[in-house]
């Protein structure tokens, strides 16, 4: 009786985990796809091969196969760009994304790196609403709780939300600000016709330009806050990420170390949600 020869088992890597054998040619194919995504535009064969670090003669068969299965398409000038299958895969991935789930991966890391409390907020039916709070390891009095609805005038989280709302939505949202924590009367920031008063409109413009805002001692006296936007694949505000700490416990400058960590975390979540320019450009500053 003929016995079968067992298949060879994969070798252990140095860290003790078993490596899995891939298909080397697909690794080259992946390099071409990564190069195209990095370029962010349609590319001819020569440029695409160069960016992927391989000869054009080697790249061409891969590109032909990618075109056949629909991952790539080719225009009349011979430039390669993502095809219909790429679009379908991208949409399928985006449909599975949850902004809060994606942001959760950054919350504990950011809290540990900064030593500060971290909050996540979304625009809910009543306004900017805290949906996640990671307390700092340092003793500090932060009165925010999950479910707290924040002013769009007097808090950094709320102003970041306001800065990225469509004008028609913002007018309606400001009309309810008085009921929120640290809320303001609508006529303090908007005229009777709904147009924003100059100081408030300028503050929102600066927030969009800097991709961050700060609140010093508000809404809680002695607690400082930095807040940054997180965008989705459509360039819309998905949520706001904020760090909070006691006065004097961290650098509140918009280009300080804490702000850089916050901006990097918000940018990382935006990237996972599929955010593209110009939202990502604004976050890089």
Short mmCIF file of C-alpha atoms in Angstrom, two decimals:
data_model
loop_
_atom_site.label_atom_id
_atom_site.label_comp_id
_atom_site.label_asym_id
_atom_site.label_seq_id
_atom_site.Cartn_x
_atom_site.Cartn_y
_atom_site.Cartn_z
CA UNK A 1 0.00 0.00 0.00
CA UNK A 2 1.38 3.35 -1.05
CA UNK A 3 1.60 5.86 1.77
CA UNK A 4 1.12 9.54 1.13
CA UNK A 5 3.94 11.95 1.84
CA UNK A 6 2.95 14.56 4.41
CA UNK A 7 3.10 18.16 3.29
CA UNK A 8 6.00 20.16 4.77
CA UNK A 9 5.01 22.31 7.68
CA UNK A 10 5.83 26.05 7.55
CA UNK A 11 8.94 27.03 9.45
CA UNK A 12 8.75 29.03 12.63
CA UNK A 13 9.75 32.67 12.47
CA UNK A 14 12.13 34.15 15.00
CA UNK A 15 9.24 35.35 17.15
CA UNK A 16 7.90 31.80 17.38
CA UNK A 17 4.97 32.29 15.04
CA UNK A 18 4.61 30.14 11.95
CA UNK A 19 5.22 31.92 8.67
CA UNK A 20 2.84 31.29 5.80
CA UNK A 21 4.15 30.81 2.32
CA UNK A 22 2.76 33.29 -0.17
CA UNK A 23 2.87 33.47 -3.93
CA UNK A 24 5.87 35.54 -4.86
CA UNK A 25 4.33 36.82 -8.09
CA UNK A 26 1.39 38.22 -6.15
CA UNK A 27 3.80 40.14 -3.97
CA UNK A 28 4.99 41.90 -7.12
CA UNK A 29 1.41 42.53 -8.15
CA UNK A 30 0.75 44.06 -4.75
CA UNK A 31 3.73 46.38 -5.17
CA UNK A 32 2.22 47.71 -8.40
CA UNK A 33 -1.16 48.32 -6.75
CA UNK A 34 0.49 50.08 -3.82
CA UNK A 35 2.49 52.27 -6.20
CA UNK A 36 -0.67 53.28 -8.05
CA UNK A 37 -2.46 54.14 -4.81
CA UNK A 38 0.54 56.12 -3.59
CA UNK A 39 0.61 58.15 -6.80
CA UNK A 40 -3.09 58.95 -6.50
CA UNK A 41 -3.56 59.29 -10.28
CA UNK A 42 -3.55 57.25 -13.48
CA UNK A 43 -0.04 56.22 -14.55
CA UNK A 44 1.57 54.82 -17.71
CA UNK A 45 3.42 51.52 -17.62
CA UNK A 46 6.89 53.02 -17.30
CA UNK A 47 6.09 55.31 -14.39
CA UNK A 48 4.12 52.64 -12.56
CA UNK A 49 6.89 50.07 -12.93
CA UNK A 50 9.51 52.57 -11.75
CA UNK A 51 7.52 53.48 -8.64
CA UNK A 52 7.06 49.77 -7.87
CA UNK A 53 10.80 49.20 -8.26
CA UNK A 54 10.70 46.73 -11.13
CA UNK A 55 11.47 46.65 -14.89
CA UNK A 56 8.59 47.49 -17.19
CA UNK A 57 8.91 44.08 -18.88
CA UNK A 58 8.26 42.40 -15.54
CA UNK A 59 5.43 44.73 -14.58
CA UNK A 60 3.48 44.45 -17.83
CA UNK A 61 2.16 40.85 -17.46
CA UNK A 62 0.95 41.65 -13.94
CA UNK A 63 -0.88 44.74 -15.20
CA UNK A 64 -2.49 42.80 -18.04
CA UNK A 65 -3.84 40.23 -15.57
CA UNK A 66 -5.05 42.94 -13.20
CA UNK A 67 -6.85 44.56 -16.10
CA UNK A 68 -8.47 41.27 -17.14
CA UNK A 69 -9.98 40.66 -13.72
CA UNK A 70 -11.14 44.26 -13.33
CA UNK A 71 -8.82 45.45 -10.58
CA UNK A 72 -7.30 47.91 -13.05
CA UNK A 73 -8.54 49.71 -16.15
CA UNK A 74 -6.62 51.49 -18.89
CA UNK A 75 -7.55 54.73 -20.65
CA UNK A 76 -7.01 55.71 -24.30
CA UNK A 77 -3.59 57.14 -23.46
CA UNK A 78 -2.45 53.84 -21.97
CA UNK A 79 -2.58 54.97 -18.35
CA UNK A 80 -3.59 52.47 -15.68
CA UNK A 81 -6.13 53.36 -12.98
CA UNK A 82 -8.33 51.43 -10.49
CA UNK A 83 -11.03 49.37 -12.19
CA UNK A 84 -14.58 48.33 -11.38
CA UNK A 85 -13.56 45.44 -9.12
CA UNK A 86 -11.34 47.81 -7.10
CA UNK A 87 -14.31 50.10 -6.63
CA UNK A 88 -16.55 47.22 -5.52
CA UNK A 89 -13.95 45.98 -3.03
CA UNK A 90 -13.41 49.48 -1.67
CA UNK A 91 -17.13 50.05 -1.20
CA UNK A 92 -17.53 46.67 0.50
CA UNK A 93 -14.74 47.57 2.93
CA UNK A 94 -16.21 51.01 3.62
CA UNK A 95 -19.62 49.53 4.39
CA UNK A 96 -18.07 47.44 7.16
CA UNK A 97 -16.39 50.41 8.82
CA UNK A 98 -17.63 51.86 12.08
CA UNK A 99 -16.08 55.23 13.04
CA UNK A 100 -16.29 54.44 16.75
CA UNK A 101 -14.80 50.98 16.33
CA UNK A 102 -11.94 52.35 14.25
CA UNK A 103 -11.32 55.19 16.72
CA UNK A 104 -11.38 52.82 19.69
CA UNK A 105 -7.99 51.44 18.64
CA UNK A 106 -6.47 54.89 19.15
CA UNK A 107 -8.15 55.93 22.39
CA UNK A 108 -6.18 53.88 24.93
CA UNK A 109 -2.92 54.42 23.03
CA UNK A 110 -3.43 58.18 22.97
CA UNK A 111 -4.39 58.29 26.66
CA UNK A 112 -1.25 56.34 27.59
CA UNK A 113 1.04 58.39 25.34
CA UNK A 114 -0.21 61.74 26.66
CA UNK A 115 -1.22 60.84 30.21
CA UNK A 116 -4.46 62.73 29.54
CA UNK A 117 -8.15 61.85 29.34
CA UNK A 118 -9.44 61.12 25.83
CA UNK A 119 -12.99 61.72 24.64
CA UNK A 120 -14.84 60.86 21.45
CA UNK A 121 -17.93 62.81 20.38
CA UNK A 122 -20.38 62.63 17.49
CA UNK A 123 -23.05 65.03 16.26
CA UNK A 124 -26.22 63.55 17.73
CA UNK A 125 -29.85 64.71 17.55
CA UNK A 126 -29.24 67.30 20.29
CA UNK A 127 -25.75 68.30 19.20
CA UNK A 128 -22.13 67.25 19.92
CA UNK A 129 -22.49 64.24 22.23
CA UNK A 130 -19.76 62.43 24.16
CA UNK A 131 -19.88 58.73 23.30
CA UNK A 132 -16.56 57.47 24.71
CA UNK A 133 -14.37 58.64 27.58
CA UNK A 134 -11.04 57.19 28.64
CA UNK A 135 -10.07 58.61 32.02
CA UNK A 136 -6.52 59.80 32.68
CA UNK A 137 -4.32 57.93 35.10
CA UNK A 138 -3.61 61.30 36.71
CA UNK A 139 -6.14 62.61 39.27
CA UNK A 140 -8.23 65.34 37.60
CA UNK A 141 -11.78 66.55 37.79
CA UNK A 142 -13.42 66.12 34.38
CA UNK A 143 -17.19 66.45 34.66
CA UNK A 144 -17.83 65.09 31.17
CA UNK A 145 -19.78 61.85 31.02
CA UNK A 146 -20.95 59.63 28.20
CA UNK A 147 -24.08 61.27 26.88
CA UNK A 148 -23.04 64.84 27.76
CA UNK A 149 -24.15 67.26 25.03
CA UNK A 150 -21.68 70.10 24.55
CA UNK A 151 -22.04 73.70 23.44
CA UNK A 152 -21.07 74.46 19.85
CA UNK A 153 -19.91 77.89 21.01
CA UNK A 154 -18.05 77.51 24.29
CA UNK A 155 -16.35 74.10 23.98
CA UNK A 156 -13.54 72.94 21.71
CA UNK A 157 -15.34 69.70 20.82
CA UNK A 158 -18.50 71.59 19.94
CA UNK A 159 -16.72 74.21 17.85
CA UNK A 160 -14.91 71.52 15.85
CA UNK A 161 -18.31 70.00 15.09
CA UNK A 162 -19.71 73.40 14.14
CA UNK A 163 -16.76 74.17 11.88
CA UNK A 164 -17.53 71.14 9.70
CA UNK A 165 -21.32 71.23 9.56
CA UNK A 166 -23.09 72.44 6.40
CA UNK A 167 -24.32 76.04 6.89
CA UNK A 168 -28.02 75.09 6.86
CA UNK A 169 -27.48 72.41 9.53
CA UNK A 170 -25.33 74.74 11.63
CA UNK A 171 -28.03 77.42 11.80
CA UNK A 172 -30.54 74.94 13.19
CA UNK A 173 -27.99 73.45 15.60
CA UNK A 174 -27.03 76.85 17.02
CA UNK A 175 -30.66 77.62 17.74
CA UNK A 176 -30.60 74.86 20.40
CA UNK A 177 -27.23 75.72 21.94
CA UNK A 178 -28.69 77.17 25.12
CA UNK A 179 -29.85 73.71 26.27
CA UNK A 180 -26.37 72.22 26.00
CA UNK A 181 -23.56 72.15 28.56
CA UNK A 182 -22.05 75.66 28.67
CA UNK A 183 -24.55 76.64 25.99
CA UNK A 184 -24.89 80.10 24.46
CA UNK A 185 -27.87 82.15 23.38
CA UNK A 186 -28.21 81.98 19.57
CA UNK A 187 -28.10 85.77 19.12
CA UNK A 188 -24.63 85.86 20.68
CA UNK A 189 -23.11 84.14 17.62
CA UNK A 190 -25.69 84.60 14.86
CA UNK A 191 -27.73 87.45 13.44
CA UNK A 192 -31.51 87.33 13.07
CA UNK A 193 -31.15 86.24 9.43
CA UNK A 194 -29.06 83.22 10.49
CA UNK A 195 -25.70 84.56 9.31
CA UNK A 196 -22.83 84.12 11.76
CA UNK A 197 -21.35 87.01 13.67
CA UNK A 198 -17.83 87.88 12.56
CA UNK A 199 -15.89 86.65 15.61
CA UNK A 200 -17.57 83.25 15.66
CA UNK A 201 -17.33 82.78 11.90
CA UNK A 202 -13.63 83.64 12.05
CA UNK A 203 -13.06 81.15 14.86
CA UNK A 204 -14.68 78.38 12.80
CA UNK A 205 -12.56 79.34 9.79
CA UNK A 206 -9.40 79.04 11.90
CA UNK A 207 -10.50 75.62 13.16
CA UNK A 208 -10.95 74.38 9.58
CA UNK A 209 -7.54 75.76 8.66
CA UNK A 210 -5.73 74.36 11.71
CA UNK A 211 -7.74 71.11 11.94
CA UNK A 212 -7.84 71.57 15.70
CA UNK A 213 -9.26 73.77 18.44
CA UNK A 214 -8.48 74.44 22.08
CA UNK A 215 -10.59 75.40 25.09
CA UNK A 216 -8.75 76.67 28.15
CA UNK A 217 -10.71 76.28 31.36
CA UNK A 218 -14.04 75.64 29.61
CA UNK A 219 -16.44 73.99 30.09
CA UNK A 220 -14.70 72.87 33.31
CA UNK A 221 -12.57 75.47 35.14
CA UNK A 222 -8.96 74.31 35.39
CA UNK A 223 -9.35 71.72 32.62
CA UNK A 224 -7.86 72.39 29.20
CA UNK A 225 -9.00 70.63 26.01
CA UNK A 226 -7.63 70.08 22.52
CA UNK A 227 -10.02 68.68 19.92
CA UNK A 228 -9.46 67.43 16.36
CA UNK A 229 -11.83 66.26 13.60
CA UNK A 230 -12.00 62.76 12.13
CA UNK A 231 -13.33 62.51 8.58
CA UNK A 232 -14.92 59.68 6.60
CA UNK A 233 -14.45 58.61 2.99
CA UNK A 234 -16.87 61.30 1.79
CA UNK A 235 -14.89 64.06 3.50
CA UNK A 236 -17.62 64.51 6.11
CA UNK A 237 -17.06 64.84 9.84
CA UNK A 238 -17.32 61.36 11.38
CA UNK A 239 -16.47 62.24 14.97
CA UNK A 240 -14.31 64.49 17.13
CA UNK A 241 -11.38 63.22 19.18
CA UNK A 242 -10.23 65.27 22.17
CA UNK A 243 -7.62 65.18 24.92
CA UNK A 244 -8.18 66.85 28.31
CA UNK A 245 -5.96 67.61 31.26
CA UNK A 246 -5.49 69.88 34.23
CA UNK A 247 -4.13 73.37 33.76
CA UNK A 248 -0.34 73.27 33.60
CA UNK A 249 -0.16 69.50 33.11
CA UNK A 250 0.45 69.61 29.35
CA UNK A 251 1.34 71.91 26.48
CA UNK A 252 -1.90 73.22 24.99
CA UNK A 253 -0.26 74.86 21.96
CA UNK A 254 -1.71 73.70 18.64
CA UNK A 255 1.77 72.63 17.53
CA UNK A 256 2.87 71.23 20.90
CA UNK A 257 3.71 67.60 21.60
CA UNK A 258 0.23 66.70 22.85
CA UNK A 259 -1.41 68.33 19.82
CA UNK A 260 0.88 66.45 17.46
CA UNK A 261 -0.08 63.13 19.07
CA UNK A 262 -3.77 64.00 18.88
CA UNK A 263 -3.50 65.09 15.25
CA UNK A 264 -1.67 61.88 14.34
CA UNK A 265 -4.34 59.75 16.04
CA UNK A 266 -7.19 61.59 14.31
CA UNK A 267 -5.41 61.34 10.97
CA UNK A 268 -4.87 57.61 11.48
CA UNK A 269 -8.58 57.02 12.09
CA UNK A 270 -9.52 59.24 9.13
CA UNK A 271 -7.21 57.22 6.90
CA UNK A 272 -8.84 53.96 8.04
CA UNK A 273 -12.24 55.47 7.26
CA UNK A 274 -11.11 56.23 3.73
CA UNK A 275 -10.69 60.00 4.06
CA UNK A 276 -8.97 61.64 1.11
CA UNK A 277 -7.85 65.12 0.17
CA UNK A 278 -8.62 67.88 1.03
CA UNK A 279 -9.61 66.65 4.47
CA UNK A 280 -6.32 64.82 5.06
CA UNK A 281 -4.29 67.80 3.79
CA UNK A 282 -5.96 70.02 6.35
CA UNK A 283 -5.13 67.56 9.14
CA UNK A 284 -1.47 67.47 8.18
CA UNK A 285 -1.37 71.26 8.54
#
